[in-house]
PDB file of C-alpha atoms in Angstrom:
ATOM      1  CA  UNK S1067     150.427  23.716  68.784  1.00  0.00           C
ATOM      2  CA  UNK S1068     153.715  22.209  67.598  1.00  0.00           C
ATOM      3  CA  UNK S1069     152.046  21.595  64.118  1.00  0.00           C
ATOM      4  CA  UNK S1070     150.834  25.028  63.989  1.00  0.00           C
ATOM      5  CA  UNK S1071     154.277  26.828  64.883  1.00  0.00           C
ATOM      6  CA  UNK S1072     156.143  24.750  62.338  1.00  0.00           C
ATOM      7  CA  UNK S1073     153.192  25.971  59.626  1.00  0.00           C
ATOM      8  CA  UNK S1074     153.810  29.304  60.919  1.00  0.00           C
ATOM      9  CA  UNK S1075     157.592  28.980  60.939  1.00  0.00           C
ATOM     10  CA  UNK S1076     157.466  27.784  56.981  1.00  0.00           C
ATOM     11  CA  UNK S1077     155.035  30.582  55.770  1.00  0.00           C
ATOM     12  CA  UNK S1078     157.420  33.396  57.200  1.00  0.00           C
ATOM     13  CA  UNK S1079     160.491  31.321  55.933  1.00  0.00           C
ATOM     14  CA  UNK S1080     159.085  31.394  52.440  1.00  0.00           C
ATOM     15  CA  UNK S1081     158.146  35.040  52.452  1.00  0.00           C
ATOM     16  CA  UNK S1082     161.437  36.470  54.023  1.00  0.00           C
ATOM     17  CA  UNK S1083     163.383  34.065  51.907  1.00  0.00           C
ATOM     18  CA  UNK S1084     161.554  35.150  48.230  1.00  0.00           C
ATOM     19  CA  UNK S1085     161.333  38.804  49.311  1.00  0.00           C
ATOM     20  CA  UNK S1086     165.198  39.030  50.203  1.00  0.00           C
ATOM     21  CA  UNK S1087     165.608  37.029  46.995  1.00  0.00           C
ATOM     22  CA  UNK S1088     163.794  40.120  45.043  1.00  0.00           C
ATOM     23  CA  UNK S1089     166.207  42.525  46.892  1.00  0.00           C
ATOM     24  CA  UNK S1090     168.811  40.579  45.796  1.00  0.00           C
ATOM     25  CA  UNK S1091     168.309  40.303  42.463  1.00  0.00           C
ATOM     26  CA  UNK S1092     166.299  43.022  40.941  1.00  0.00           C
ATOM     27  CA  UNK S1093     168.559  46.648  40.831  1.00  0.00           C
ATOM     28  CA  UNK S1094     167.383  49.892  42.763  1.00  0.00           C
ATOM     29  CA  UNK S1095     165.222  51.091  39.646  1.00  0.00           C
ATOM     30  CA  UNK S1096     163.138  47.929  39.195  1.00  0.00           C
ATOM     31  CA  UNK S1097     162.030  47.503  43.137  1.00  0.00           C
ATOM     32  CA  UNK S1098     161.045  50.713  42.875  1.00  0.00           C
ATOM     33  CA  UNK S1099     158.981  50.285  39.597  1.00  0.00           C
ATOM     34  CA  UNK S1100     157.152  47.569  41.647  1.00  0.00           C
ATOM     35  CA  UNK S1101     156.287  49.770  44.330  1.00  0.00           C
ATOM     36  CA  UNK S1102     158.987  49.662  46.761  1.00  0.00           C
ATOM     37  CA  UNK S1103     159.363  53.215  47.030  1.00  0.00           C
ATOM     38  CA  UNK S1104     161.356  53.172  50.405  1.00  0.00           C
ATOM     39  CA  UNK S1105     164.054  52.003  48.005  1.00  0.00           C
ATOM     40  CA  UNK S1106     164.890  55.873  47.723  1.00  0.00           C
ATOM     41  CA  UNK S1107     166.203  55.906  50.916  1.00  0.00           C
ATOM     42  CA  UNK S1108     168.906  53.426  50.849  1.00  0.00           C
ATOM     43  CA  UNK S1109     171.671  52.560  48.223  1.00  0.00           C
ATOM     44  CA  UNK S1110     171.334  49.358  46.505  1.00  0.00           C
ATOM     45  CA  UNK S1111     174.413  48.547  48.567  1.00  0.00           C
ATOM     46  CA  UNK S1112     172.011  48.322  51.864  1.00  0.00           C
ATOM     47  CA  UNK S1113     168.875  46.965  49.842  1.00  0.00           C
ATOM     48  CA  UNK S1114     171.127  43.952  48.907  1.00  0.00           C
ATOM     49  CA  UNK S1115     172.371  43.372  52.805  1.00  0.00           C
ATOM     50  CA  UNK S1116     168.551  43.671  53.849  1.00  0.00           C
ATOM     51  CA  UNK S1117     168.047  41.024  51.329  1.00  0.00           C
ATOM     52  CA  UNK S1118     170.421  39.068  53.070  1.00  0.00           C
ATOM     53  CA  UNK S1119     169.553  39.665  56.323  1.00  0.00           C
ATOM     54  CA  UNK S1120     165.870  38.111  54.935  1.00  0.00           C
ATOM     55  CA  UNK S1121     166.869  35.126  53.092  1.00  0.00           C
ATOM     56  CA  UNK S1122     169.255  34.225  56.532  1.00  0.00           C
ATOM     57  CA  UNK S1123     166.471  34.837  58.448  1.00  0.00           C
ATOM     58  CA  UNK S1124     164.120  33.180  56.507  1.00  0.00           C
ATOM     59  CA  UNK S1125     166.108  29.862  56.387  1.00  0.00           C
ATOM     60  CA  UNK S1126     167.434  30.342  60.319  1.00  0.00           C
ATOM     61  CA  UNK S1127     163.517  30.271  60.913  1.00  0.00           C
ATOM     62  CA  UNK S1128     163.664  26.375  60.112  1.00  0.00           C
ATOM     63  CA  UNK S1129     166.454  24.914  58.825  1.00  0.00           C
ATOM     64  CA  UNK S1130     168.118  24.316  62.313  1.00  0.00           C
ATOM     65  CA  UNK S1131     165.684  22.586  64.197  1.00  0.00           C
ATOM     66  CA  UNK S1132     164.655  20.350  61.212  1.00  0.00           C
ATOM     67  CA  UNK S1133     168.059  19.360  61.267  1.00  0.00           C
ATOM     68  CA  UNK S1134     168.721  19.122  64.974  1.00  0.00           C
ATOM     69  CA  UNK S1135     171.648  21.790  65.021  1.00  0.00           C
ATOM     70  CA  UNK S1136     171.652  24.521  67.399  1.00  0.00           C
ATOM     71  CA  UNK S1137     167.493  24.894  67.070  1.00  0.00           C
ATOM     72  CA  UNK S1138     167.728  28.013  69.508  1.00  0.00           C
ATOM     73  CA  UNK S1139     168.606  29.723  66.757  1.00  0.00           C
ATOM     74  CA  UNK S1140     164.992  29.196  65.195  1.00  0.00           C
ATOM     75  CA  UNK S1141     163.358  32.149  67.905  1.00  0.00           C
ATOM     76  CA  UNK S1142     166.658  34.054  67.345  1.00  0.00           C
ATOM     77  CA  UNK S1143     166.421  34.521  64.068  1.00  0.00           C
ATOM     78  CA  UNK S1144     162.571  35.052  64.505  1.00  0.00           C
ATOM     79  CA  UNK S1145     163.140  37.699  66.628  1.00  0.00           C
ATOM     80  CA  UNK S1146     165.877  39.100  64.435  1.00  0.00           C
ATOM     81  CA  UNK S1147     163.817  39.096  61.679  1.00  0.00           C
ATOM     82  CA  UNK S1148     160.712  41.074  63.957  1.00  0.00           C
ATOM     83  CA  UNK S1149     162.976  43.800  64.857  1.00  0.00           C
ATOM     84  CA  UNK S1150     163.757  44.166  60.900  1.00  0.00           C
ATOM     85  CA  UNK S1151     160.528  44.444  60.410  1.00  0.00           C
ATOM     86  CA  UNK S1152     159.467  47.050  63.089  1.00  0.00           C
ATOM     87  CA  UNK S1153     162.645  48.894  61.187  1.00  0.00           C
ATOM     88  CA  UNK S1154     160.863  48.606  57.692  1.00  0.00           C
ATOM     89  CA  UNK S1155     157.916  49.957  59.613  1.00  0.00           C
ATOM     90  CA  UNK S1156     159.699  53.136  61.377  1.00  0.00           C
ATOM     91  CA  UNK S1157     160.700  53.540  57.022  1.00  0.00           C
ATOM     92  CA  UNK S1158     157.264  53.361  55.981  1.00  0.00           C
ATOM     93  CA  UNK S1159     156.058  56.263  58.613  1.00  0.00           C
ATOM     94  CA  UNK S1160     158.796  58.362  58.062  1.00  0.00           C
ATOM     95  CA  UNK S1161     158.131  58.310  54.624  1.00  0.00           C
ATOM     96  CA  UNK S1162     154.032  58.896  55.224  1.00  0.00           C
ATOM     97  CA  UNK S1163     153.542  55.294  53.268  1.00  0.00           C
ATOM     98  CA  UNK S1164     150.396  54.828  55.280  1.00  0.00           C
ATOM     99  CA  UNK S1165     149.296  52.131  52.493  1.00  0.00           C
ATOM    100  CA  UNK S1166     152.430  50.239  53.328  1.00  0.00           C
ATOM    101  CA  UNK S1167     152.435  49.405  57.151  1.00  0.00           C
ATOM    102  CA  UNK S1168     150.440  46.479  57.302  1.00  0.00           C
ATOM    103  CA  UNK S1169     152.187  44.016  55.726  1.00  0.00           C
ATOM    104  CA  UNK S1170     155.805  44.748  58.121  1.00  0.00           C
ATOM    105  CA  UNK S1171     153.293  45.363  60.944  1.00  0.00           C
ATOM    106  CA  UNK S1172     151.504  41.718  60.610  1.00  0.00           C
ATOM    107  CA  UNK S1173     155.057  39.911  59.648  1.00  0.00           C
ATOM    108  CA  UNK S1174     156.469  41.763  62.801  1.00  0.00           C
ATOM    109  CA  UNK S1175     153.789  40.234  65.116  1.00  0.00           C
ATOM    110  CA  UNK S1176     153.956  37.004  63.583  1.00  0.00           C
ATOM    111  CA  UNK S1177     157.055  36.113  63.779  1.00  0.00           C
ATOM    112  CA  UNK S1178     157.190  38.331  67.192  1.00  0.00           C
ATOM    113  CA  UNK S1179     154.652  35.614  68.277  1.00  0.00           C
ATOM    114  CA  UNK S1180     156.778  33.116  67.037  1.00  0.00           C
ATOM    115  CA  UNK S1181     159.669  34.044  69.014  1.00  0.00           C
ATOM    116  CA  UNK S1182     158.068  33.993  72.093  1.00  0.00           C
ATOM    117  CA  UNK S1183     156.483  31.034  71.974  1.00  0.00           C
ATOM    118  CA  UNK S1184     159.605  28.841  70.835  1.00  0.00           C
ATOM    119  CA  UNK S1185     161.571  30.792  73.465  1.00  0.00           C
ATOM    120  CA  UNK S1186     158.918  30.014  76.016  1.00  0.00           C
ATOM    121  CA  UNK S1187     156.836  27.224  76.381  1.00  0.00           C
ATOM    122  CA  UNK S1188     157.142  25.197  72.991  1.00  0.00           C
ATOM    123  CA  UNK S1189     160.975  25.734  73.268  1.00  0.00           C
ATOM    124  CA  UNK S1190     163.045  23.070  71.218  1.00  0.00           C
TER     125      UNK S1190
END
């Protein structure tokens, strides 16, 4: 199970990390152009601190138990990160994207799961 939470740990890591990436470096215009029409709603001002938010996430997901520092911050940040995603999910409703809930829905229970589990019984 251990193996399987650090596999799951990486995965989210990489996605939150090279999505906030995007957010941080593409402008307002261009993440739209790719389909991130929720980009409407918010100035590029708050797309870059979601971005942020994603990449800290994304690298509080492993980086401190694989260095031994402060590892209950692994399940914080995971459930950090699930609460940002149930946010980009209330976006995607509000806004009718019905095409667009699955991917914040499954990242939300993943690393929802994840929190739970490394909070509960395959703590650090």
């Amino acid at each position: 199970m251990e193996t399987a939470l650090w596999i799951l740990a990486g995965l989210l890591a990489i996605v939150f990390v090279g999505t906030g990436a995007l957010k941080l470096q593409k402008p307002k215009a261009e993440l739209r152009e790719i389909g991130m029409d929720w980009t409407d709603d918010f100035s590029q001002a708050q797309i870059r601190l979601i971005g942020v938010a994603e990449i800290v996430g994304g690298i509080g997901l492993v980086l401190p138990p694989a260095i031994d520092l402060a590892p209950i911050l692994s399940p914080v940040a995971a459930t950090c990160l699930a609460l940002t995603m149930l946010g980009a999910l209330a976006v995607h409703l509000r806004r009718r994207e019905t095409g667009m809930i699955a991917p914040p829905l499954l990242l939300a229970v993943l690393a929802g799961v994840l929190a739970v589990l490394r909070f509960g019984p395959y703590g650090f």
